[in-house]
Coordinates of C-alpha atoms in Angstrom, one line a residue:
M208 CA -0.2 -0.1 0.0
S209 CA 2.9 2.1 1.0
K210 CA 4.2 1.5 -2.3
A211 CA 1.2 2.7 -4.3
N212 CA 1.3 5.6 -2.5
S213 CA 4.7 6.8 -3.2
T214 CA 4.1 5.8 -6.7
E215 CA 0.7 8.3 -7.0
T216 CA 3.2 11.1 -5.0
R217 CA 5.7 10.9 -7.3
Q218 CA 3.3 10.7 -10.2
R219 CA 1.7 14.1 -8.8
E220 CA 4.7 15.8 -8.5
E221 CA 5.4 14.8 -12.1
E222 CA 2.2 16.4 -13.5
D223 CA 2.9 19.7 -11.3
E224 CA 6.1 20.0 -12.8
Q225 CA 4.8 19.2 -16.2
G226 CA 2.1 21.8 -15.5
S227 CA 4.4 24.5 -14.5
A228 CA 6.5 23.8 -17.5
H229 CA 3.6 24.3 -20.0
G230 CA 2.6 27.3 -18.6
A231 CA 5.9 28.7 -18.8
A232 CA 5.9 27.4 -22.6
G233 CA 2.4 29.3 -23.0
E234 CA 3.3 32.5 -21.1
Q235 CA 6.5 32.9 -23.9
L236 CA 4.2 32.7 -26.5
S237 CA 2.4 36.0 -25.3
T238 CA 4.3 39.5 -26.2
A239 CA 2.1 41.6 -23.7
P240 CA 3.4 43.5 -21.1
R241 CA 3.5 41.4 -17.7
E242 CA 1.3 43.1 -15.1
E243 CA 3.1 43.7 -12.1
R244 CA 1.1 42.4 -8.9
P245 CA 2.0 44.1 -5.3
D246 CA 3.0 41.3 -2.8
T247 CA -0.2 41.5 -0.6
G248 CA 0.0 39.8 3.1
A249 CA -2.5 40.0 5.4
G250 CA -3.7 43.2 4.4
V251 CA -3.5 45.4 1.1
P252 CA -0.7 48.0 1.9
A253 CA -1.6 51.5 1.0
M254 CA -0.1 52.8 -2.2
S255 CA 2.7 56.0 -2.7
V256 CA 1.8 58.4 -4.8
I257 CA 4.7 56.9 -7.3
G258 CA 2.6 53.7 -6.5
W259 CA -0.7 55.5 -7.7
V260 CA 0.9 57.0 -11.0
R261 CA 2.2 53.5 -12.0
W262 CA -1.4 51.8 -11.6
F263 CA -2.6 54.8 -13.3
W264 CA 0.0 54.4 -16.0
R265 CA -0.7 51.0 -16.3
Q266 CA -4.3 51.5 -16.7
L267 CA -3.6 53.8 -19.5
T268 CA -1.9 51.9 -21.3
S269 CA -3.8 48.7 -21.3
M270 CA -5.7 47.3 -24.5
R271 CA -8.6 47.6 -22.7
V272 CA -8.8 51.5 -21.9
A273 CA -7.4 52.1 -25.5
L274 CA -10.3 50.3 -26.8
I275 CA -12.6 52.5 -24.3
L276 CA -10.9 55.6 -25.6
L277 CA -11.2 54.6 -29.5
F278 CA -14.9 54.0 -28.8
L279 CA -15.4 57.4 -27.0
L280 CA -13.7 59.0 -29.7
S281 CA -16.3 57.5 -32.4
L282 CA -19.1 58.5 -29.9
G283 CA -17.5 62.0 -29.8
A284 CA -17.6 62.5 -33.2
I285 CA -21.2 62.0 -33.7
P286 CA -22.0 65.7 -32.6
G287 CA -19.7 66.9 -34.9
S288 CA -21.6 65.2 -37.6
L289 CA -25.3 66.1 -36.7
I290 CA -25.0 69.5 -35.4
P291 CA -23.6 72.4 -37.3
Q292 CA -19.7 73.5 -36.8
T293 CA -18.3 76.8 -36.7
S294 CA -15.3 75.6 -38.5
V295 CA -17.5 74.3 -41.3
D296 CA -20.3 76.6 -41.8
D297 CA -20.7 79.7 -39.7
M298 CA -24.0 80.9 -41.2
K299 CA -25.8 77.6 -40.5
V300 CA -24.5 77.6 -37.1
Q301 CA -25.9 81.0 -36.6
A302 CA -29.4 80.1 -37.9
F303 CA -29.5 76.8 -35.7
K304 CA -29.0 79.1 -32.8
E305 CA -32.0 81.4 -34.2
Q306 CA -33.8 78.5 -34.5
H307 CA -32.9 76.6 -31.1
T308 CA -33.1 79.3 -28.3
T309 CA -33.3 76.7 -25.6
L310 CA -30.8 74.2 -26.9
T311 CA -28.3 76.9 -27.6
P312 CA -27.1 77.7 -24.4
V313 CA -26.3 74.1 -23.6
Y314 CA -24.9 73.4 -26.8
E315 CA -22.3 76.0 -26.4
A316 CA -21.3 75.3 -22.9
L317 CA -20.3 71.5 -24.1
Q318 CA -18.8 73.1 -27.4
L319 CA -20.8 71.0 -29.6
F320 CA -20.5 73.7 -32.2
D321 CA -16.8 73.2 -32.2
V322 CA -16.6 69.6 -31.3
Y323 CA -12.9 69.1 -32.7
S324 CA -11.3 71.7 -31.1
S325 CA -13.3 71.1 -27.9
V326 CA -11.3 70.9 -24.8
W327 CA -13.0 67.3 -24.0
F328 CA -12.5 65.9 -27.7
S329 CA -8.8 67.1 -27.3
A330 CA -8.5 65.3 -23.9
I331 CA -10.0 61.7 -25.4
Y332 CA -7.6 62.2 -28.7
I333 CA -4.4 62.9 -26.4
L334 CA -5.7 60.2 -24.1
L335 CA -6.1 57.8 -27.0
F336 CA -2.7 58.8 -28.4
V337 CA -0.4 58.4 -25.4
S338 CA -2.3 55.1 -24.7
L339 CA -1.3 53.6 -27.9
I340 CA 2.0 54.5 -27.6
G341 CA 2.4 53.5 -24.1
C342 CA 1.3 50.0 -24.9
I343 CA 3.4 49.9 -28.3
V344 CA 7.0 50.8 -26.7
P345 CA 7.2 47.8 -24.1
R346 CA 5.2 45.4 -26.6
T347 CA 7.9 46.3 -29.4
G348 CA 10.6 45.5 -27.1
Q349 CA 9.3 42.2 -25.7
F350 CA 8.5 40.9 -29.8
V351 CA 11.9 42.0 -30.8
G352 CA 13.5 39.8 -28.0
Q353 CA 11.3 36.9 -29.1
L354 CA 12.5 37.0 -32.3
R355 CA 16.0 37.2 -31.0
S356 CA 15.5 34.2 -28.9
R357 CA 15.1 30.6 -29.8
P358 CA 11.9 28.3 -29.4
P359 CA 12.5 26.4 -26.0
G360 CA 13.4 22.7 -25.6
A361 CA 10.3 20.2 -25.7
P362 CA 8.2 19.4 -22.1
K363 CA 8.9 16.2 -20.8
R364 CA 5.2 14.8 -21.6
L365 CA 4.4 16.0 -25.1
T366 CA 1.1 13.5 -24.5
R367 CA 0.1 16.6 -22.7
L368 CA -0.3 19.0 -25.4
P369 CA -3.4 19.7 -27.7
A370 CA -1.7 17.9 -31.1
Y371 CA 0.4 14.9 -30.9
T372 CA 1.5 11.8 -32.4
T373 CA 3.9 8.9 -32.3
W374 CA 5.0 6.3 -34.1
R375 CA 8.1 3.7 -33.9
T376 CA 11.0 3.8 -36.8
E377 CA 14.1 1.8 -38.0
A378 CA 15.9 5.1 -38.8
E379 CA 18.6 6.5 -36.0
P380 CA 17.4 9.2 -33.6
E381 CA 20.0 11.4 -35.0
E382 CA 19.0 10.9 -38.8
V383 CA 15.0 11.5 -37.7
R384 CA 16.1 14.9 -35.9
A385 CA 18.2 16.4 -39.0
A386 CA 15.1 15.2 -41.4
A387 CA 12.1 17.1 -38.7
L388 CA 14.5 20.2 -38.8
A389 CA 14.7 19.9 -42.7
V390 CA 11.2 19.4 -42.8
L391 CA 10.1 22.1 -40.2
R392 CA 12.8 24.5 -42.0
G393 CA 10.8 23.8 -45.5
R394 CA 7.4 24.9 -43.8
R395 CA 9.0 28.2 -42.7
F396 CA 9.6 26.9 -39.2
R397 CA 12.4 28.8 -37.0
G398 CA 13.6 25.4 -35.1
H399 CA 16.8 23.9 -33.5
E400 CA 18.1 21.1 -31.8
V401 CA 17.8 20.6 -28.2
G402 CA 19.1 17.9 -26.5
D403 CA 16.9 14.6 -27.7
A404 CA 14.3 16.8 -29.3
V405 CA 13.7 19.5 -32.6
A406 CA 12.3 22.9 -30.9
A407 CA 10.4 25.3 -33.7
E408 CA 8.1 27.8 -33.8
K409 CA 5.9 30.0 -36.3
G410 CA 3.4 32.8 -36.7
Y411 CA 5.4 35.8 -35.2
L412 CA 3.7 37.9 -38.2
R413 CA 0.6 37.4 -36.0
E414 CA 2.3 40.0 -33.1
A415 CA 3.8 42.0 -35.9
G416 CA 0.4 42.3 -37.4
N417 CA -0.9 43.5 -34.0
L418 CA 1.8 45.9 -33.4
V419 CA 1.5 47.0 -37.3
F420 CA -2.2 47.7 -36.3
H421 CA -1.5 49.9 -33.4
I422 CA 1.2 51.8 -35.2
A423 CA -1.1 52.5 -38.1
L424 CA -3.6 54.0 -35.7
I425 CA -0.9 56.5 -34.4
V426 CA -0.1 57.4 -38.0
M427 CA -3.5 58.1 -38.4
L428 CA -4.3 60.3 -35.5
I429 CA -1.2 62.3 -36.6
A430 CA -1.9 62.3 -40.0
F431 CA -5.7 63.4 -38.7
A432 CA -4.0 66.4 -36.3
S433 CA -1.7 67.7 -38.6
G434 CA -4.7 68.0 -41.4
Q435 CA -6.8 70.3 -39.0
L436 CA -4.0 72.2 -38.0
F437 CA -2.5 73.2 -41.3
K438 CA -5.5 72.6 -43.6
S439 CA -6.8 75.4 -45.9
E440 CA -10.3 75.3 -47.8
G441 CA -11.8 78.0 -49.6
G442 CA -14.9 78.4 -52.2
K443 CA -15.3 80.1 -55.5
L444 CA -17.7 80.8 -57.7
V445 CA -16.6 81.3 -61.3
V446 CA -18.5 81.9 -64.3
E447 CA -17.8 80.7 -67.8
G448 CA -14.7 83.0 -69.4
D449 CA -14.1 84.2 -65.8
G450 CA -10.6 83.1 -63.9
F451 CA -9.4 82.6 -60.5
S452 CA -6.0 82.5 -59.0
N453 CA -5.1 81.2 -56.0
T454 CA -4.7 84.2 -53.5
L455 CA -6.5 85.2 -50.3
T456 CA -8.4 88.1 -51.9
Q457 CA -9.6 85.6 -54.5
Y458 CA -11.6 83.3 -52.2
D459 CA -15.9 83.9 -51.9
D460 CA -14.7 82.3 -48.3
F461 CA -11.9 80.9 -46.8
K462 CA -10.8 78.8 -43.3
S463 CA -7.8 77.3 -42.7
G464 CA -6.4 75.6 -39.6
S465 CA -4.8 77.2 -36.7
L466 CA -1.2 76.9 -37.6
Y467 CA -1.5 77.4 -41.4
D468 CA 0.5 79.9 -42.9
A469 CA -1.0 82.0 -46.0
D470 CA 2.0 82.1 -47.6
S471 CA 1.9 78.2 -48.0
L472 CA -0.9 78.9 -51.0
A473 CA 0.3 76.9 -54.2
P474 CA 0.4 79.5 -56.7
F475 CA -1.7 78.3 -60.0
S476 CA -4.6 79.6 -61.9
F477 CA -7.4 78.6 -64.0
V478 CA -9.8 80.2 -66.1
L479 CA -13.5 78.3 -66.5
D480 CA -13.7 77.8 -70.3
E481 CA -16.9 76.1 -70.4
F482 CA -19.3 74.1 -68.3
V483 CA -20.9 71.3 -69.8
G484 CA -24.0 69.5 -68.5
T485 CA -26.6 67.0 -69.7
Y486 CA -29.6 65.5 -68.4
E487 CA -31.8 62.4 -68.6
K488 CA -34.7 63.6 -70.5
S489 CA -37.5 60.8 -70.0
G490 CA -38.1 58.1 -67.6
P491 CA -38.0 57.8 -63.9
Q492 CA -34.7 59.9 -63.6
R493 CA -35.7 62.6 -65.6
G494 CA -33.6 65.6 -65.0
T495 CA -30.7 63.4 -63.5
P496 CA -27.4 64.8 -64.8
R497 CA -25.7 62.5 -67.4
T498 CA -22.5 64.9 -67.8
F499 CA -21.4 67.3 -65.2
E500 CA -17.9 69.0 -66.0
A501 CA -15.8 71.9 -66.1
R502 CA -13.2 72.3 -68.6
V503 CA -10.4 74.9 -67.4
T504 CA -7.4 76.0 -68.4
Y505 CA -4.7 76.3 -65.7
A506 CA -1.3 76.9 -65.1
E507 CA 1.1 76.4 -62.4
G508 CA 3.1 79.0 -60.6
A509 CA 3.6 82.9 -62.1
D510 CA 4.5 81.7 -65.5
G511 CA 3.9 78.2 -65.7
A512 CA 2.9 76.9 -69.2
E513 CA -1.3 76.7 -69.8
R514 CA -2.6 73.1 -69.5
K515 CA -6.3 71.7 -70.7
G516 CA -8.1 69.8 -67.7
V517 CA -11.4 68.5 -67.0
I518 CA -13.1 68.8 -63.4
K519 CA -15.9 66.2 -62.8
V520 CA -17.6 65.9 -59.3
N521 CA -15.0 63.4 -57.4
E522 CA -12.2 63.9 -59.7
P523 CA -10.6 67.0 -58.8
L524 CA -8.0 69.2 -60.1
V525 CA -4.7 68.8 -58.3
V526 CA -2.0 71.0 -59.0
D527 CA 1.2 71.0 -56.4
G528 CA -0.5 69.4 -53.7
T529 CA -4.0 71.2 -53.7
K530 CA -7.2 69.9 -54.9
V531 CA -9.9 71.9 -57.1
Y532 CA -13.0 70.1 -56.5
L533 CA -16.4 70.8 -58.5
I534 CA -19.2 71.2 -56.2
A535 CA -22.0 73.2 -57.8
H536 CA -23.4 74.7 -61.1
G537 CA -26.0 77.3 -62.0
Y538 CA -27.3 80.0 -64.1
A539 CA -26.0 83.9 -64.8
P540 CA -28.2 85.6 -66.9
V541 CA -26.4 88.6 -68.7
V542 CA -28.5 91.9 -68.4
T543 CA -27.8 95.6 -69.4
V544 CA -28.5 98.4 -67.7
R545 CA -29.2 101.7 -69.0
D546 CA -30.2 105.3 -67.5
G547 CA -32.7 107.8 -68.6
K548 CA -30.2 109.1 -71.7
G549 CA -29.5 105.5 -72.8
K550 CA -26.3 105.3 -71.3
V551 CA -24.8 101.8 -70.8
V552 CA -24.7 102.2 -66.6
S553 CA -23.6 98.1 -66.1
K554 CA -23.8 94.8 -68.2
S555 CA -22.7 91.4 -66.6
A556 CA -23.5 88.3 -65.8
V557 CA -25.1 88.1 -62.6
P558 CA -25.1 84.8 -61.2
L559 CA -28.0 83.2 -59.4
L560 CA -28.5 80.5 -56.4
P561 CA -30.4 77.0 -57.3
I562 CA -33.3 76.5 -55.0
D563 CA -34.2 73.3 -56.3
N564 CA -32.9 70.0 -58.4
N565 CA -34.5 71.6 -61.7
I566 CA -32.2 74.7 -61.3
T567 CA -34.9 76.9 -60.5
S568 CA -33.1 80.6 -59.4
S569 CA -33.3 83.6 -57.2
G570 CA -31.1 86.3 -56.4
A571 CA -30.3 90.0 -56.9
I572 CA -29.2 92.4 -59.6
K573 CA -27.4 95.4 -57.9
V574 CA -26.5 98.8 -59.8
M575 CA -24.2 100.3 -57.0
D576 CA -22.5 103.0 -59.3
G577 CA -22.9 105.3 -62.1
Y578 CA -26.6 105.5 -62.5
K579 CA -28.3 108.9 -62.4
D580 CA -32.1 109.7 -62.1
K581 CA -34.1 111.8 -64.6
N582 CA -33.1 115.1 -62.2
G583 CA -29.4 114.1 -62.7
K584 CA -29.1 112.5 -58.9
K585 CA -26.9 109.8 -58.1
T586 CA -28.9 106.8 -57.0
Q587 CA -28.7 103.1 -56.8
L588 CA -30.9 100.5 -58.7
G589 CA -31.9 97.1 -57.4
F590 CA -33.6 94.4 -59.1
K591 CA -35.2 90.8 -57.6
A592 CA -34.6 88.3 -59.9
F593 CA -35.9 84.7 -60.5
F594 CA -34.8 82.4 -63.5
V595 CA -36.1 79.3 -64.8
P596 CA -34.1 77.6 -67.3
T597 CA -36.8 75.9 -68.7
F598 CA -40.4 77.8 -68.3
A599 CA -43.7 75.5 -68.6
G600 CA -45.4 78.8 -70.3
H601 CA -47.8 80.9 -69.1
G602 CA -51.3 79.8 -67.5
K603 CA -49.1 76.5 -66.4
G604 CA -48.8 76.9 -63.0
Q605 CA -46.3 78.8 -60.9
M606 CA -42.6 79.8 -62.4
F607 CA -40.7 77.0 -61.4
S608 CA -38.4 75.0 -63.6
Q609 CA -39.4 72.0 -65.7
F610 CA -35.9 70.9 -66.5
P611 CA -32.4 71.9 -65.1
A612 CA -31.4 72.3 -69.0
L613 CA -31.4 76.0 -71.0
D614 CA -34.3 74.8 -72.7
F615 CA -36.6 77.8 -72.5
P616 CA -35.0 80.2 -70.0
V617 CA -37.0 83.4 -68.6
L618 CA -35.9 86.0 -66.0
A619 CA -38.5 87.4 -64.0
L620 CA -37.8 91.0 -62.3
S621 CA -39.0 93.5 -59.8
A622 CA -37.5 96.7 -59.8
Y623 CA -36.4 99.4 -56.7
Q624 CA -34.2 102.5 -56.4
G625 CA -32.8 104.1 -53.3
S626 CA -29.8 102.7 -51.1
L627 CA -28.8 99.2 -51.3
G628 CA -26.9 99.5 -47.9
V629 CA -23.7 98.5 -49.4
D630 CA -22.1 101.9 -47.9
S631 CA -22.6 101.0 -44.3
G632 CA -19.3 98.8 -44.2
L633 CA -21.3 95.8 -42.9
A634 CA -21.0 92.6 -45.0
Q635 CA -24.1 92.0 -47.2
N636 CA -25.4 88.7 -48.8
V637 CA -24.5 89.5 -52.7
Y638 CA -27.6 87.2 -53.1
Q639 CA -30.3 89.4 -51.3
L640 CA -31.7 92.4 -51.9
D641 CA -32.2 94.9 -48.6
T642 CA -35.1 97.3 -49.6
S643 CA -35.4 98.8 -46.2
K644 CA -33.8 102.0 -47.4
M645 CA -35.3 101.6 -51.4
K646 CA -38.6 102.4 -53.2
E647 CA -40.5 100.3 -55.4
F648 CA -41.0 101.5 -59.2
K649 CA -44.7 101.4 -60.0
D650 CA -46.6 100.2 -62.7
E651 CA -49.5 102.0 -64.3
D652 CA -51.6 100.4 -61.6
G653 CA -49.8 101.7 -59.2
E654 CA -48.2 98.0 -58.1
L655 CA -44.5 97.1 -57.9
L656 CA -43.0 97.1 -61.3
K657 CA -42.3 93.4 -62.3
K658 CA -42.0 91.6 -65.7
M659 CA -41.0 88.1 -67.2
L660 CA -38.4 88.3 -69.6
M661 CA -37.0 86.0 -72.4
P662 CA -33.4 86.7 -74.3
G663 CA -33.5 89.9 -75.8
E664 CA -36.5 91.5 -74.1
K665 CA -36.1 94.4 -71.9
L666 CA -37.8 96.0 -68.6
D667 CA -38.8 99.7 -69.2
L668 CA -38.6 101.8 -66.2
P669 CA -41.1 104.5 -65.6
D670 CA -41.1 108.1 -66.1
G671 CA -37.6 107.7 -68.2
A672 CA -35.8 106.2 -65.7
G673 CA -33.6 103.7 -68.1
S674 CA -34.2 100.2 -68.7
I675 CA -33.0 97.0 -68.0
T676 CA -32.6 94.6 -70.8
Y677 CA -32.0 90.2 -70.5
E678 CA -29.5 89.6 -73.3
G679 CA -28.6 86.0 -72.4
T680 CA -27.2 83.3 -70.4
E681 CA -24.1 82.3 -68.9
E682 CA -23.3 79.3 -66.9
W683 CA -21.2 79.1 -63.8
A684 CA -19.3 76.6 -61.6
S685 CA -18.4 76.5 -57.9
F686 CA -15.4 75.0 -56.6
Q687 CA -14.0 74.0 -53.5
I688 CA -10.5 74.8 -53.3
S689 CA -8.9 72.5 -50.4
Q690 CA -4.9 72.0 -49.3
Q691 CA -5.2 69.4 -46.5
P692 CA -2.0 67.6 -45.7
G693 CA -1.5 64.5 -44.3
N694 CA -4.3 62.8 -46.4
G695 CA -1.9 60.5 -48.0
W696 CA -0.4 59.3 -44.3
A697 CA -3.8 58.8 -43.4
L698 CA -4.8 56.6 -46.2
G699 CA -1.6 54.3 -45.6
G700 CA -2.2 54.3 -42.3
A701 CA -5.9 52.8 -43.1
I702 CA -4.5 50.2 -45.5
A703 CA -1.6 49.1 -42.8
A704 CA -4.3 48.8 -39.9
I705 CA -6.3 46.8 -42.5
A706 CA -3.5 44.6 -43.2
G707 CA -2.2 44.3 -39.5
L708 CA -5.5 43.5 -38.1
A709 CA -6.0 40.8 -40.9
G710 CA -2.7 39.3 -39.9
S711 CA -3.4 39.5 -36.0
L712 CA -6.6 37.6 -36.4
F713 CA -6.1 34.7 -39.1
I714 CA -2.2 34.2 -38.5
Q715 CA -1.4 31.5 -35.6
R716 CA 1.5 31.7 -33.5
R717 CA 2.4 28.0 -32.9
R718 CA 5.1 25.7 -31.7
V719 CA 5.8 22.0 -32.9
W720 CA 8.3 19.7 -31.0
V721 CA 10.0 16.3 -32.4
R722 CA 11.3 14.2 -30.4
A723 CA 13.6 11.0 -31.3
V724 CA 15.0 8.8 -28.9
R725 CA 16.1 5.1 -29.1
G726 CA 13.5 2.7 -27.3
A727 CA 14.5 -0.2 -25.0
D728 CA 14.5 -2.7 -28.1
G729 CA 16.8 -0.8 -30.4
V730 CA 13.9 1.0 -32.0
T731 CA 13.7 4.7 -32.5
V732 CA 10.3 6.4 -30.7
V733 CA 9.6 9.5 -33.0
E734 CA 7.0 12.0 -31.0
M735 CA 5.4 15.1 -32.6
A736 CA 3.7 17.6 -30.6
G737 CA 2.1 21.0 -31.2
L738 CA 0.9 24.0 -29.0
G739 CA -0.9 27.2 -30.5
R740 CA -1.6 30.2 -28.6
S741 CA -5.3 30.0 -29.1
E742 CA -7.5 27.3 -30.0
S743 CA -7.4 26.4 -33.8
A744 CA -8.6 23.5 -35.8
K745 CA -5.6 23.5 -37.9
L746 CA -3.0 22.5 -35.7
P747 CA -3.6 18.7 -35.8
E748 CA -4.4 18.8 -39.2
E749 CA -0.9 21.1 -39.9
L750 CA 0.7 18.6 -37.4
G751 CA -0.3 15.6 -39.6
D752 CA 0.7 17.1 -42.6
L753 CA 4.5 17.7 -41.0
S754 CA 4.3 13.9 -39.8
A755 CA 3.2 12.6 -42.9
A756 CA 6.1 14.6 -44.6
L757 CA 8.9 13.1 -41.7
V758 CA 7.7 9.8 -42.4
T759 CA 9.2 9.4 -45.7
T760 CA 12.6 9.7 -43.9
A761 CA 11.6 7.9 -40.8
P762 CA 9.2 5.3 -41.8
V763 CA 6.7 3.1 -39.4
A764 CA 8.4 0.1 -38.4
P765 CA 7.0 -3.2 -38.7
A766 CA 4.7 -3.9 -35.7
A767 CA 6.5 -6.1 -33.2
P768 CA 5.2 -9.7 -32.2
E769 CA 4.5 -8.8 -28.4
K770 CA 3.1 -5.3 -27.2
P771 CA 6.2 -3.3 -25.9
D772 CA 6.4 -2.5 -22.5
A773 CA 5.2 1.1 -20.8
A774 CA 9.4 1.8 -20.7
D775 CA 9.4 2.1 -24.6
T776 CA 8.3 5.4 -24.4
P777 CA 10.0 8.3 -22.5
D778 CA 6.7 9.0 -21.0
G779 CA 6.0 5.5 -19.9
S780 CA 2.8 5.2 -22.7
A781 CA 2.6 2.8 -25.1
A782 CA 3.9 3.6 -28.5
T783 CA 1.4 1.4 -30.2
D784 CA -1.5 2.5 -28.8
A785 CA -4.2 3.5 -31.3
T786 CA -2.3 4.1 -34.4
N787 CA -4.0 5.0 -37.0
E788 CA -2.9 4.1 -41.0
A789 CA -0.2 6.5 -41.2
G790 CA 1.1 5.1 -37.8
S791 CA 0.2 8.5 -35.9
R792 CA -2.2 9.0 -33.1
P793 CA -3.8 11.7 -31.9
V794 CA -4.1 13.2 -28.5
Q795 CA -7.9 12.1 -27.2
P796 CA -9.8 15.1 -25.3
A797 CA -8.8 13.2 -21.9
E798 CA -5.2 14.2 -22.7
A799 CA -5.6 17.9 -23.1
P800 CA -3.1 20.4 -21.3
A801 CA -3.9 20.5 -17.2
E802 CA -5.1 23.5 -15.9
G803 CA -3.2 26.9 -16.5
A804 CA -1.4 25.7 -19.6
E805 CA -1.8 27.5 -22.4
K806 CA -3.3 26.1 -25.7

């Protein structure tokens, strides 16, 4: 009885030793930073300030906190997409404030009109940046150490590993180990011979992909920050035949980052030669644009050669790192204004803004200088303009365009005289007419003077005050000129992040050991086992392929006439137990690693 107890005790000691060995082997497969656990005696000791700082740093640089910060950053971007932003469109912000007087103070206190420059968004952004760096630096050092080290030697009992096979062969142990090393290296395993076994490892790209993913996130954060700090963006409306030069004074509106230098504007210019737009004429998609492009002549630098270019939607003109996007199109009626003596006071194409998909447009025509009334007194003229490129005809409903193409253009005008308010020094919308200091021109019935004009027709002002003639129609295009550094880095970072994430998800890091020893009967016993960092159904399959390749060099020996003793194998198990057709025996579920061993 004492002998049995002694045997059981010895077996338990061997199992405990083997379990700790597998636990160490499993730990070496992980390159995650090791968490320090303070020794706690009878009670938990109070931490010092340095202890709290170290604890906070460990929490901040943990993957869990990094994911939480990334999630918070995504949530923080939602109000920036739903609420008008001052940096994008200040007029929309003002309109929102006028319509929502109750919400405005709350939004202003939370900085929701300037989300991306707010204190709370910047804090999340910086914490995520620091967390990623603090996570990557130690992991990189440990991964480099893993690359420079060699796989550890084989555990004593390979039968406890998740994938296992064994057979007997008449080849010499040294020959088997050499053949195993050649087979493993041929399958791109890093291997070497340790004692009576060959140790090999594969799948380092899993951790490399993980590191690439996190480094790519940092690159994307830096690219996003540089793009916001050094960007410039402006809009310009250009009528056919007119041009644009990339200087601040030429922009209709211009916004830039806080660190942007106006001297860094790329020197170039372009002229809008022609806008070409064609539309579907019938069917459910009637009016849908089929051709929508601006044909331009552009030049780089002050004395650059002129080149022809075509700007389409989502196909910008790129000049010296600056992109010119086509964002809108409309019509500009050409009108000629004459005074009472028939003198031409103004002749120009006046852009009007579309109000629907059929390019029904409205705006204002302003004559600020050069006009005198019948008494010779200088005054100003203003006309409210309403334009339709395709008129339905008189008596066919309201005056709205029936089609976006210029098929039946009609311009409706109503006339005013007085002060336009442009001399007050305050900014004024060029597409709106302020009639608060103006008087209406009256028709014969004493009503506001108004008339619908077709090309070539004119509106005569009463009492010999002059006339306005609708000469024809030009087309205009609106462009967005943007310079945003970091876009290339952001794209490269996104591609690298996807590639790294794919590698970390689909590549499995695993180890394989091959032991070859001579048994008591002089026949070599070959054992093969594999251990993966995580559960994988392919590990036994891969081990089967490796054993099949090795069997060609170390073929299965003929079965012995009698069952060999348990001592024929290093772990005391029978070598011929449950062999399959190839002579290999996979591990059964009961032989899975002990608790604590990494699979």
